[in-house]
Amino acid sequence: MNTSSAPLPPGDKVPRTERGRKTLRKLLDAAALEFGERGFHDASITGITRRAGVALGTFYTYFDSKDEVFHALVQDLSALVRDAARKALDPEREAIATEEAALAGFLRFAREHKEIYRIIDESEFVDPESFRAHYETTARRIHERLKRGAARGELRPDVSEAHAWAIMGMNVFLGLRFAVWNEDLPTDDVAGIASDLLARGLKAED
Amino acid sequence: MNTSSAPLPPGDKVPRTERGRKTLRKLLDAAALEFGERGFHDASITGITRRAGVALGTFYTYFDSKDEVFHALVQDLSALVRDAARKALDPEREAIATEEAALAGFLRFAREHKEIYRIIDESEFVDPESFRAHYETTARRIHERLKRGAARGELRPDVSEAHAWAIMGMNVFLGLRFAVWNEDLPTDDVAGIASDLLARGLKAED
DNA sequence: TCGAAACATGAATCATGTTTCAACTTAGAA
DNA sequence: TTCTAAGTTGAAACATGATTCATGTTTCGA
């Protein structure tokens, strides 16, 4: 299910052979399923190894603990989300259209990977450092884009970190509502509404 | 710490005497502390009863399980948040100023009650029904306000559910960043930036 | 003042699921 | 071929902490 090949850092237990790398990959993919489906608390190592088709003990060849897989997983998935969003970008595009494209890409991704969404959300409680890092990095990236837009004269010159967090929150909640919980509106429509909000605000036409 | 007097519904274990009601209140307040500080998983019933100053067994006079206290707590706190936001409202105010006031109230509240923030967030995993209900209710309330603003001609006539979710997401993430994680900007400044975004969008002045 | 219903207690029981470990298999270098 | 490091196995040991319950204590209406 997960095809990222980014080298995961599971402490000192890095696999040394091809077989090892494959097993590690199987475990991570199984963990994504297990955690995504049952949540951290209800997930069990047994469930992970069963899904991965390996014995219970094998798990401890690659991870020191339940918390550690979760951490590795968040790193892995966080990178996936980043890539998905980045793929939707085009530096030529105008600033607000860029945000629209990023959101549209994010929504499409979220629909395909609802588990990922849940896991990153849950990292707030299981692995707070990663959670914080994930959102701070994301916000920083948005802020960069906004500043670039301002420099080009497309956006107001006072775009700030708060604006970036506002946009990110918007995106996350729109994703929750229109990708994870319900798909009653096309992703492009949702992204369109959001970008229109960024462009013109909500005021009635004068 | 919690002064709400809303009648909690802990199943069939409603206290019948004054003493009982007091103990229940102590347990709920203790639970808010324990869950807020350690998260659902790391929180223990022992921790709750210790904080409440009662014996372990007493807990089960009022709740059937750990999940049930958490549920009762989310109901309790969700009502608190609602009240806090409502208090900041004034039907006379113009639509966007109303949203600004609501956010400002929310941010102040979040700074005072960081645990509450965490607990409601964590309900996504421990008590998904309540989580969903909390945000759907909140979004509905925002949407109502927006429609009222549109009817008064202050907002665009096409304000939608998506707008409500966008605003809610904005508020939640601004709360996370500028109330829970860091207080480096006055709540009113943050609310001002957000309301300005709603009013004019991000485009450069023409 | 009395008795029954409420409430409180905390040691003991239980359930669950993580982690260890000693024996075994596989891969691949010499 | 042979040897060794890497990888695999799953039953058993452990840890943790949620519940139970039999025994007091308190409250309060009659």
Tab-separated table of C-alpha atoms (C1' of nucleotides) in Angstrom:
chain	number	residue	atom	x	y	z
A	1	MET	CA	0.000	0.000	0.000
A	2	ASN	CA	2.752	2.437	0.857
A	3	THR	CA	5.295	2.711	-1.876
A	4	SER	CA	7.609	5.298	-0.385
A	5	SER	CA	11.146	4.059	-0.364
A	6	ALA	CA	12.504	6.690	2.008
A	7	PRO	CA	14.955	5.041	4.388
A	8	LEU	CA	13.247	4.738	7.759
A	9	PRO	CA	15.300	5.293	10.897
A	10	PRO	CA	14.238	2.605	13.397
A	11	GLY	CA	17.069	3.234	15.794
A	12	ASP	CA	19.930	0.793	15.640
A	13	LYS	CA	17.833	-1.887	14.016
A	14	VAL	CA	18.435	-1.089	10.401
A	15	PRO	CA	18.023	-4.118	8.152
A	16	ARG	CA	21.208	-5.222	6.412
A	17	THR	CA	19.892	-7.457	3.708
A	18	GLU	CA	17.242	-7.278	1.046
A	19	ARG	CA	15.090	-9.728	2.954
A	20	GLY	CA	15.298	-7.491	6.005
A	21	ARG	CA	14.268	-4.402	4.102
A	22	LYS	CA	11.279	-6.204	2.675
A	23	THR	CA	10.135	-7.392	6.075
A	24	LEU	CA	10.514	-3.909	7.507
A	25	ARG	CA	8.424	-2.514	4.659
A	26	LYS	CA	5.766	-5.175	5.242
A	27	LEU	CA	5.670	-4.306	8.918
A	28	LEU	CA	5.304	-0.575	8.269
A	29	ASP	CA	2.532	-1.083	5.757
A	30	ALA	CA	0.762	-3.463	8.105
A	31	ALA	CA	1.187	-0.978	10.936
A	32	ALA	CA	-0.378	1.784	8.839
A	33	LEU	CA	-3.398	-0.434	8.303
A	34	GLU	CA	-3.660	-1.589	11.886
A	35	PHE	CA	-3.203	1.851	13.450
A	36	GLY	CA	-5.403	3.518	10.875
A	37	GLU	CA	-8.202	1.059	11.414
A	38	ARG	CA	-8.159	0.599	15.167
A	39	GLY	CA	-6.284	3.596	16.513
A	40	PHE	CA	-3.125	3.421	18.567
A	41	HIS	CA	-4.679	2.089	21.717
A	42	ASP	CA	-6.723	-0.714	20.189
A	43	ALA	CA	-4.040	-1.668	17.731
A	44	SER	CA	-1.879	-4.594	18.801
A	45	ILE	CA	1.540	-5.835	17.799
A	46	THR	CA	-0.109	-9.160	17.128
A	47	GLY	CA	-2.451	-7.430	14.707
A	48	ILE	CA	0.477	-5.845	12.918
A	49	THR	CA	2.490	-9.037	12.575
A	50	ARG	CA	-0.595	-10.988	11.531
A	51	ARG	CA	-1.291	-8.501	8.740
A	52	ALA	CA	2.358	-8.525	7.761
A	53	GLY	CA	2.394	-12.309	7.746
A	54	VAL	CA	5.345	-12.668	10.095
A	55	ALA	CA	5.764	-14.024	13.585
A	56	LEU	CA	5.273	-11.879	16.647
A	57	GLY	CA	8.930	-11.914	17.598
A	58	THR	CA	9.999	-10.588	14.221
A	59	PHE	CA	8.516	-7.274	15.132
A	60	TYR	CA	11.188	-6.764	17.765
A	61	THR	CA	13.922	-7.318	15.227
A	62	TYR	CA	12.955	-3.957	13.752
A	63	PHE	CA	11.369	-1.939	16.521
A	64	ASP	CA	11.972	-1.573	20.214
A	65	SER	CA	8.395	-0.885	21.121
A	66	LYS	CA	4.899	-0.100	19.981
A	67	ASP	CA	5.628	3.600	20.377
A	68	GLU	CA	8.602	3.298	18.097
A	69	VAL	CA	6.702	1.855	15.134
A	70	PHE	CA	4.203	4.573	15.500
A	71	HIS	CA	6.948	7.153	15.421
A	72	ALA	CA	8.580	5.592	12.373
A	73	LEU	CA	5.208	5.466	10.708
A	74	VAL	CA	4.462	9.124	11.292
A	75	GLN	CA	7.823	10.063	9.798
A	76	ASP	CA	7.090	7.900	6.802
A	77	LEU	CA	3.580	9.205	6.238
A	78	SER	CA	4.434	12.805	6.931
A	79	ALA	CA	6.887	12.587	4.048
A	80	LEU	CA	4.209	11.049	1.853
A	81	VAL	CA	1.812	13.919	2.519
A	82	ARG	CA	4.522	16.430	1.818
A	83	ASP	CA	5.291	14.804	-1.505
A	84	ALA	CA	1.642	14.597	-2.482
A	85	ALA	CA	1.144	18.300	-1.855
A	86	ARG	CA	4.370	19.251	-3.550
A	87	LYS	CA	3.469	17.324	-6.665
A	88	ALA	CA	0.412	19.524	-7.088
A	89	LEU	CA	2.489	22.696	-7.152
A	90	ASP	CA	3.705	24.777	-10.047
A	91	PRO	CA	5.908	27.817	-9.386
A	92	GLU	CA	4.511	29.570	-12.447
A	93	ARG	CA	1.028	29.725	-11.040
A	94	GLU	CA	-0.406	32.788	-9.357
A	95	ALA	CA	-0.352	32.747	-5.542
A	96	ILE	CA	-3.989	32.037	-4.733
A	97	ALA	CA	-4.301	29.523	-7.530
A	98	THR	CA	-1.303	27.818	-5.969
A	99	GLU	CA	-3.077	27.475	-2.639
A	100	GLU	CA	-6.122	26.167	-4.438
A	101	ALA	CA	-4.052	23.525	-6.194
A	102	ALA	CA	-2.339	22.529	-2.960
A	103	LEU	CA	-5.669	22.093	-1.204
A	104	ALA	CA	-7.137	20.148	-4.107
A	105	GLY	CA	-4.126	17.859	-4.076
A	106	PHE	CA	-4.392	17.417	-0.358
A	107	LEU	CA	-8.093	16.577	-0.535
A	108	ARG	CA	-7.572	14.001	-3.255
A	109	PHE	CA	-4.776	12.455	-1.234
A	110	ALA	CA	-6.854	12.430	1.939
A	111	ARG	CA	-9.671	10.590	0.174
A	112	GLU	CA	-7.253	7.930	-0.979
A	113	HIS	CA	-5.546	7.597	2.378
A	114	LYS	CA	-8.012	8.166	5.151
A	115	GLU	CA	-5.896	6.064	7.514
A	116	ILE	CA	-2.960	8.394	7.060
A	117	TYR	CA	-5.089	11.291	8.075
A	118	ARG	CA	-6.102	9.515	11.268
A	119	ILE	CA	-2.594	8.448	12.127
A	120	ILE	CA	-1.118	11.905	11.798
A	121	ASP	CA	-3.965	13.291	13.855
A	122	GLU	CA	-3.411	10.725	16.549
A	123	SER	CA	0.278	11.501	16.692
A	124	GLU	CA	-0.745	14.558	18.694
A	125	PHE	CA	-1.160	12.175	21.602
A	126	VAL	CA	1.169	9.315	20.880
A	127	ASP	CA	4.141	11.205	19.484
A	128	PRO	CA	3.660	14.924	20.134
A	129	GLU	CA	7.078	15.934	18.835
A	130	SER	CA	6.352	14.508	15.400
A	131	PHE	CA	2.905	16.010	15.370
A	132	ARG	CA	4.241	19.421	16.145
A	133	ALA	CA	7.055	19.081	13.659
A	134	HIS	CA	4.641	18.022	10.959
A	135	TYR	CA	2.379	21.016	11.339
A	136	GLU	CA	5.126	23.528	11.970
A	137	THR	CA	6.867	22.407	8.825
A	138	THR	CA	3.666	22.558	6.849
A	139	ALA	CA	2.853	26.015	8.140
A	140	ARG	CA	6.327	27.218	7.318
A	141	ARG	CA	5.967	25.969	3.776
A	142	ILE	CA	2.656	27.743	3.350
A	143	HIS	CA	4.102	30.905	4.838
A	144	GLU	CA	6.984	30.754	2.352
A	145	ARG	CA	4.574	30.499	-0.535
A	146	LEU	CA	2.559	33.427	0.772
A	147	LYS	CA	5.642	35.598	1.135
A	148	ARG	CA	6.671	34.737	-2.375
A	149	GLY	CA	3.205	35.752	-3.561
A	150	ALA	CA	3.487	39.017	-1.671
A	151	ALA	CA	6.908	39.694	-3.162
A	152	ARG	CA	5.414	39.232	-6.590
A	153	GLY	CA	2.777	41.765	-5.726
A	154	GLU	CA	-0.029	39.226	-5.942
A	155	LEU	CA	-0.758	39.163	-2.225
A	156	ARG	CA	-0.912	41.758	0.490
A	157	PRO	CA	2.545	42.583	1.783
A	158	ASP	CA	1.636	41.789	5.385
A	159	VAL	CA	1.005	38.065	5.013
A	160	SER	CA	2.053	36.477	8.277
A	161	GLU	CA	2.552	33.219	10.098
A	162	ALA	CA	-0.989	33.536	11.405
A	163	HIS	CA	-2.280	33.576	7.843
A	164	ALA	CA	-0.386	30.381	7.148
A	165	TRP	CA	-1.882	28.671	10.197
A	166	ALA	CA	-5.326	29.891	9.247
A	167	ILE	CA	-5.001	28.386	5.783
A	168	MET	CA	-3.612	25.146	7.165
A	169	GLY	CA	-6.470	24.821	9.661
A	170	MET	CA	-8.949	25.512	6.924
A	171	ASN	CA	-7.416	22.806	4.786
A	172	VAL	CA	-7.296	20.243	7.558
A	173	PHE	CA	-10.896	20.723	8.570
A	174	LEU	CA	-12.143	20.800	5.005
A	175	GLY	CA	-10.274	17.546	4.564
A	176	LEU	CA	-11.886	16.053	7.613
A	177	ARG	CA	-15.363	17.054	6.530
A	178	PHE	CA	-15.196	16.641	2.743
A	179	ALA	CA	-12.655	13.872	2.325
A	180	VAL	CA	-12.594	11.668	5.398
A	181	TRP	CA	-16.143	11.875	6.716
A	182	ASN	CA	-18.097	12.523	3.574
A	183	GLU	CA	-17.477	12.885	-0.110
A	184	ASP	CA	-20.672	14.721	-0.949
A	185	LEU	CA	-18.860	17.519	-2.772
A	186	PRO	CA	-16.176	17.225	-5.471
A	187	THR	CA	-12.718	18.064	-4.193
A	188	ASP	CA	-12.368	20.784	-6.804
A	189	ASP	CA	-15.527	22.512	-5.642
A	190	VAL	CA	-14.299	22.550	-2.074
A	191	ALA	CA	-10.913	23.860	-3.131
A	192	GLY	CA	-12.660	26.462	-5.266
A	193	ILE	CA	-14.749	27.743	-2.385
A	194	ALA	CA	-11.690	27.987	-0.175
A	195	SER	CA	-9.581	29.796	-2.719
A	196	ASP	CA	-12.399	32.172	-3.454
A	197	LEU	CA	-12.575	32.903	0.259
A	198	LEU	CA	-8.859	33.661	0.258
A	199	ALA	CA	-9.226	35.858	-2.781
A	200	ARG	CA	-12.230	37.954	-1.930
A	201	GLY	CA	-13.218	37.333	1.640
A	202	LEU	CA	-16.835	36.900	2.614
A	203	LYS	CA	-18.138	40.421	2.350
A	204	ALA	CA	-21.058	41.174	0.107
A	205	GLU	CA	-20.112	42.848	-3.167
A	206	ASP	CA	-20.216	46.575	-2.694
B	1	MET	CA	-11.836	23.910	38.495
B	2	ASN	CA	-14.909	23.195	36.439
B	3	THR	CA	-17.890	25.133	37.637
B	4	SER	CA	-20.477	23.996	35.141
B	5	SER	CA	-23.518	22.646	36.898
B	6	ALA	CA	-25.007	20.927	33.862
B	7	PRO	CA	-26.459	17.574	34.903
B	8	LEU	CA	-24.100	14.880	33.678
B	9	PRO	CA	-25.582	11.639	32.367
B	10	PRO	CA	-23.379	8.822	33.674
B	11	GLY	CA	-25.740	6.038	32.726
B	12	ASP	CA	-27.838	4.619	35.527
B	13	LYS	CA	-25.438	5.784	38.181
B	14	VAL	CA	-26.900	9.173	38.939
B	15	PRO	CA	-26.068	10.324	42.452
B	16	ARG	CA	-29.100	10.700	44.711
B	17	THR	CA	-27.736	12.755	47.536
B	18	GLU	CA	-25.763	15.930	47.908
B	19	ARG	CA	-22.721	13.983	48.981
B	20	GLY	CA	-22.982	11.899	45.841
B	21	ARG	CA	-23.218	14.902	43.568
B	22	LYS	CA	-20.169	16.425	45.183
B	23	THR	CA	-18.125	13.273	44.752
B	24	LEU	CA	-19.179	13.009	41.119
B	25	ARG	CA	-18.110	16.591	40.548
B	26	LYS	CA	-14.771	15.932	42.229
B	27	LEU	CA	-14.241	12.896	40.031
B	28	LEU	CA	-15.040	14.779	36.844
B	29	ASP	CA	-12.756	17.655	37.712
B	30	ALA	CA	-10.004	15.229	38.631
B	31	ALA	CA	-10.576	13.347	35.400
B	32	ALA	CA	-10.248	16.562	33.384
B	33	LEU	CA	-6.874	17.162	35.021
B	34	GLU	CA	-5.662	13.597	34.668
B	35	PHE	CA	-6.764	13.169	31.052
B	36	GLY	CA	-5.632	16.642	30.097
B	37	GLU	CA	-2.210	16.111	31.576
B	38	ARG	CA	-1.440	12.546	30.585
B	39	GLY	CA	-3.795	11.779	27.720
B	40	PHE	CA	-6.346	9.002	27.714
B	41	HIS	CA	-3.916	6.162	27.398
B	42	ASP	CA	-1.519	7.182	30.141
B	43	ALA	CA	-4.235	8.374	32.443
B	44	SER	CA	-5.242	5.872	35.112
B	45	ILE	CA	-8.294	5.454	37.272
B	46	THR	CA	-5.964	5.443	40.227
B	47	GLY	CA	-4.681	8.827	39.122
B	48	ILE	CA	-8.195	10.161	38.925
B	49	THR	CA	-9.277	8.906	42.330
B	50	ARG	CA	-6.034	10.058	43.894
B	51	ARG	CA	-6.555	13.567	42.571
B	52	ALA	CA	-10.177	13.477	43.649
B	53	GLY	CA	-9.175	12.271	47.082
B	54	VAL	CA	-11.421	9.226	47.102
B	55	ALA	CA	-10.801	5.498	47.079
B	56	LEU	CA	-10.368	3.545	43.891
B	57	GLY	CA	-13.641	1.688	44.257
B	58	THR	CA	-15.616	4.893	44.554
B	59	PHE	CA	-14.957	5.548	40.899
B	60	TYR	CA	-17.150	2.615	39.960
B	61	THR	CA	-20.031	3.997	41.964
B	62	TYR	CA	-20.314	6.665	39.288
B	63	PHE	CA	-18.888	5.234	36.106
B	64	ASP	CA	-18.885	1.839	34.486
B	65	SER	CA	-15.528	2.211	32.828
B	66	LYS	CA	-12.672	4.448	31.880
B	67	ASP	CA	-14.314	5.088	28.522
B	68	GLU	CA	-17.441	6.246	30.221
B	69	VAL	CA	-15.794	8.973	32.298
B	70	PHE	CA	-14.123	10.210	29.205
B	71	HIS	CA	-17.432	10.361	27.426
B	72	ALA	CA	-19.106	12.176	30.315
B	73	LEU	CA	-16.188	14.568	30.411
B	74	VAL	CA	-16.385	15.418	26.728
B	75	GLN	CA	-20.089	16.159	27.072
B	76	ASP	CA	-19.357	18.365	30.035
B	77	LEU	CA	-16.501	20.260	28.409
B	78	SER	CA	-18.159	20.575	25.040
B	79	ALA	CA	-20.954	22.450	26.789
B	80	LEU	CA	-18.405	24.667	28.525
B	81	VAL	CA	-16.805	25.651	25.223
B	82	ARG	CA	-20.174	26.340	23.702
B	83	ASP	CA	-21.084	28.626	26.595
B	84	ALA	CA	-17.778	30.440	26.474
B	85	ALA	CA	-18.171	31.211	22.786
B	86	ARG	CA	-21.804	32.171	23.166
B	87	LYS	CA	-21.006	34.620	25.926
B	88	ALA	CA	-18.798	36.543	23.524
B	89	LEU	CA	-21.631	37.071	21.043
B	90	ASP	CA	-23.892	40.046	20.487
B	91	PRO	CA	-26.676	39.825	17.896
B	92	GLU	CA	-26.362	43.530	17.194
B	93	ARG	CA	-22.855	43.257	15.900
B	94	GLU	CA	-22.019	43.120	12.219
B	95	ALA	CA	-21.362	39.643	10.805
B	96	ILE	CA	-17.589	39.657	10.466
B	97	ALA	CA	-17.122	41.472	13.747
B	98	THR	CA	-19.212	38.690	15.260
B	99	GLU	CA	-16.824	36.039	13.986
B	100	GLU	CA	-13.930	38.061	15.282
B	101	ALA	CA	-15.485	38.228	18.722
B	102	ALA	CA	-16.246	34.510	18.711
B	103	LEU	CA	-12.660	33.676	17.844
B	104	ALA	CA	-11.285	36.078	20.424
B	105	GLY	CA	-13.502	34.482	23.054
B	106	PHE	CA	-12.447	31.044	21.980
B	107	LEU	CA	-8.764	31.939	22.124
B	108	ARG	CA	-9.061	33.418	25.593
B	109	PHE	CA	-10.897	30.337	26.738
B	110	ALA	CA	-8.339	28.007	25.164
B	111	ARG	CA	-5.518	29.782	26.986
B	112	GLU	CA	-7.290	29.303	30.290
B	113	HIS	CA	-8.174	25.679	29.623
B	114	LYS	CA	-5.504	24.024	27.580
B	115	GLU	CA	-6.476	20.620	28.996
B	116	ILE	CA	-9.959	21.004	27.616
B	117	TYR	CA	-8.553	21.587	24.190
B	118	ARG	CA	-6.535	18.407	24.383
B	119	ILE	CA	-9.392	16.338	25.695
B	120	ILE	CA	-11.798	17.361	22.971
B	121	ASP	CA	-9.100	16.717	20.392
B	122	GLU	CA	-8.437	13.291	21.786
B	123	SER	CA	-12.113	12.413	21.726
B	124	GLU	CA	-11.606	11.861	18.005
B	125	PHE	CA	-10.040	8.565	18.985
B	126	VAL	CA	-11.601	7.661	22.288
B	127	ASP	CA	-15.175	8.741	21.662
B	128	PRO	CA	-15.601	9.504	17.956
B	129	GLU	CA	-19.346	10.087	18.168
B	130	SER	CA	-18.912	12.924	20.631
B	131	PHE	CA	-16.054	14.379	18.630
B	132	ARG	CA	-18.105	14.429	15.495
B	133	ALA	CA	-21.128	15.801	17.277
B	134	HIS	CA	-19.053	18.556	18.818
B	135	TYR	CA	-17.666	19.801	15.530
B	136	GLU	CA	-20.808	19.309	13.517
B	137	THR	CA	-22.742	21.314	16.059
B	138	THR	CA	-20.123	24.011	16.095
B	139	ALA	CA	-20.046	24.193	12.305
B	140	ARG	CA	-23.824	24.387	12.181
B	141	ARG	CA	-23.779	27.296	14.585
B	142	ILE	CA	-21.215	29.150	12.522
B	143	HIS	CA	-23.162	28.445	9.362
B	144	GLU	CA	-26.315	29.862	10.959
B	145	ARG	CA	-24.494	33.042	11.843
B	146	LEU	CA	-23.125	33.358	8.319
B	147	LYS	CA	-26.562	32.899	6.793
B	148	ARG	CA	-27.946	35.530	9.099
B	149	GLY	CA	-25.167	37.871	7.975
B	150	ALA	CA	-25.989	37.133	4.356
B	151	ALA	CA	-29.658	37.784	4.946
B	152	ARG	CA	-28.752	41.143	6.388
B	153	GLY	CA	-26.772	41.907	3.277
B	154	GLU	CA	-23.489	42.007	5.140
B	155	LEU	CA	-22.091	38.820	3.658
B	156	ARG	CA	-22.138	37.259	0.236
B	157	PRO	CA	-25.401	35.414	-0.364
B	158	ASP	CA	-23.679	32.142	-1.187
B	159	VAL	CA	-22.142	31.428	2.226
B	160	SER	CA	-22.088	27.676	2.630
B	161	GLU	CA	-21.351	24.834	4.969
B	162	ALA	CA	-17.851	24.706	3.526
B	163	HIS	CA	-17.292	28.304	4.607
B	164	ALA	CA	-18.353	27.381	8.117
B	165	TRP	CA	-15.915	24.476	8.230
B	166	ALA	CA	-13.155	26.652	6.854
B	167	ILE	CA	-13.699	29.210	9.592
B	168	MET	CA	-13.873	26.534	12.257
B	169	GLY	CA	-10.647	24.934	11.077
B	170	MET	CA	-8.977	28.306	11.024
B	171	ASN	CA	-10.086	28.955	14.587
B	172	VAL	CA	-9.005	25.570	15.881
B	173	PHE	CA	-5.534	25.795	14.397
B	174	LEU	CA	-5.041	29.382	15.438
B	175	GLY	CA	-6.028	28.217	18.913
B	176	LEU	CA	-3.526	25.399	18.806
B	177	ARG	CA	-0.717	27.654	17.660
B	178	PHE	CA	-1.460	30.915	19.501
B	179	ALA	CA	-3.189	29.699	22.646
B	180	VAL	CA	-2.085	26.183	23.490
B	181	TRP	CA	1.451	26.010	22.131
B	182	ASN	CA	2.547	29.591	22.378
B	183	GLU	CA	1.175	32.888	23.564
B	184	ASP	CA	3.549	35.109	21.635
B	185	LEU	CA	0.755	37.181	20.117
B	186	PRO	CA	-2.201	38.810	21.921
B	187	THR	CA	-5.483	36.996	21.321
B	188	ASP	CA	-7.023	40.142	19.918
B	189	ASP	CA	-4.283	40.511	17.328
B	190	VAL	CA	-4.800	36.963	16.154
B	191	ALA	CA	-8.543	37.420	15.990
B	192	GLY	CA	-7.996	40.672	14.125
B	193	ILE	CA	-5.833	39.049	11.483
B	194	ALA	CA	-8.366	36.281	10.979
B	195	SER	CA	-11.325	38.615	10.704
B	196	ASP	CA	-9.438	40.810	8.299
B	197	LEU	CA	-8.781	37.744	6.205
B	198	LEU	CA	-12.489	36.989	6.202
B	199	ALA	CA	-13.297	40.550	5.308
B	200	ARG	CA	-10.869	41.261	2.501
B	201	GLY	CA	-9.114	38.102	1.514
B	202	LEU	CA	-5.401	38.044	0.888
B	203	LYS	CA	-5.156	39.778	-2.457
B	204	ALA	CA	-3.024	42.845	-2.823
B	205	GLU	CA	-4.953	46.112	-2.936
B	206	ASP	CA	-5.758	46.878	-6.514
C	1	DT	C1'	-33.938	7.313	66.990
C	2	DC	C1'	-33.863	3.785	63.608
C	3	DG	C1'	-33.295	1.381	59.409
C	4	DA	C1'	-32.614	1.171	54.726
C	5	DA	C1'	-30.613	3.114	50.858
C	6	DA	C1'	-26.472	5.504	49.311
C	7	DC	C1'	-22.015	5.851	49.326
C	8	DA	C1'	-16.972	4.663	50.293
C	9	DT	C1'	-13.113	1.529	50.758
C	10	DG	C1'	-8.941	-0.919	48.792
C	11	DA	C1'	-7.003	-5.565	48.604
C	12	DA	C1'	-7.569	-9.172	45.415
C	13	DT	C1'	-8.769	-10.703	40.914
C	14	DC	C1'	-8.527	-10.618	36.012
C	15	DA	C1'	-7.703	-9.473	31.276
C	16	DT	C1'	-4.979	-7.979	27.962
C	17	DG	C1'	-1.308	-7.368	25.310
C	18	DT	C1'	3.728	-6.148	25.349
C	19	DT	C1'	8.298	-7.924	25.507
C	20	DT	C1'	11.838	-11.553	26.060
C	21	DC	C1'	14.468	-15.379	24.628
C	22	DA	C1'	16.581	-19.646	23.314
C	23	DA	C1'	16.214	-22.528	19.408
C	24	DC	C1'	15.995	-22.602	14.496
C	25	DT	C1'	16.402	-21.147	9.377
C	26	DT	C1'	18.287	-18.601	5.516
C	27	DA	C1'	21.548	-16.032	2.786
C	28	DG	C1'	25.744	-15.264	0.979
C	29	DA	C1'	30.863	-14.603	1.615
C	30	DA	C1'	35.095	-17.101	1.812
D	1	DT	C1'	31.010	-26.535	1.136
D	2	DT	C1'	31.150	-24.418	5.333
D	3	DC	C1'	30.660	-20.893	8.469
D	4	DT	C1'	28.582	-16.823	10.403
D	5	DA	C1'	25.749	-12.925	10.595
D	6	DA	C1'	21.124	-11.748	9.774
D	7	DG	C1'	16.698	-12.883	10.208
D	8	DT	C1'	12.587	-15.721	12.070
D	9	DT	C1'	9.802	-18.097	15.356
D	10	DG	C1'	6.107	-18.363	19.035
D	11	DA	C1'	5.532	-20.033	23.656
D	12	DA	C1'	6.239	-18.175	28.098
D	13	DA	C1'	7.234	-14.477	31.211
D	14	DC	C1'	5.852	-10.024	32.641
D	15	DA	C1'	3.659	-5.597	33.454
D	16	DT	C1'	0.194	-2.848	33.925
D	17	DG	C1'	-3.834	-1.261	35.212
D	18	DA	C1'	-8.959	-1.893	34.854
D	19	DT	C1'	-12.715	-4.112	37.498
D	20	DT	C1'	-14.895	-6.643	41.219
D	21	DC	C1'	-16.684	-7.298	45.662
D	22	DA	C1'	-17.378	-8.120	50.489
D	23	DT	C1'	-17.191	-5.129	54.215
D	24	DG	C1'	-17.813	-0.761	56.519
D	25	DT	C1'	-19.701	4.068	56.994
D	26	DT	C1'	-22.854	7.933	56.251
D	27	DT	C1'	-27.105	10.126	55.160
D	28	DC	C1'	-31.746	11.156	55.742
D	29	DG	C1'	-36.698	10.261	55.612
D	30	DA	C1'	-40.182	8.427	58.616
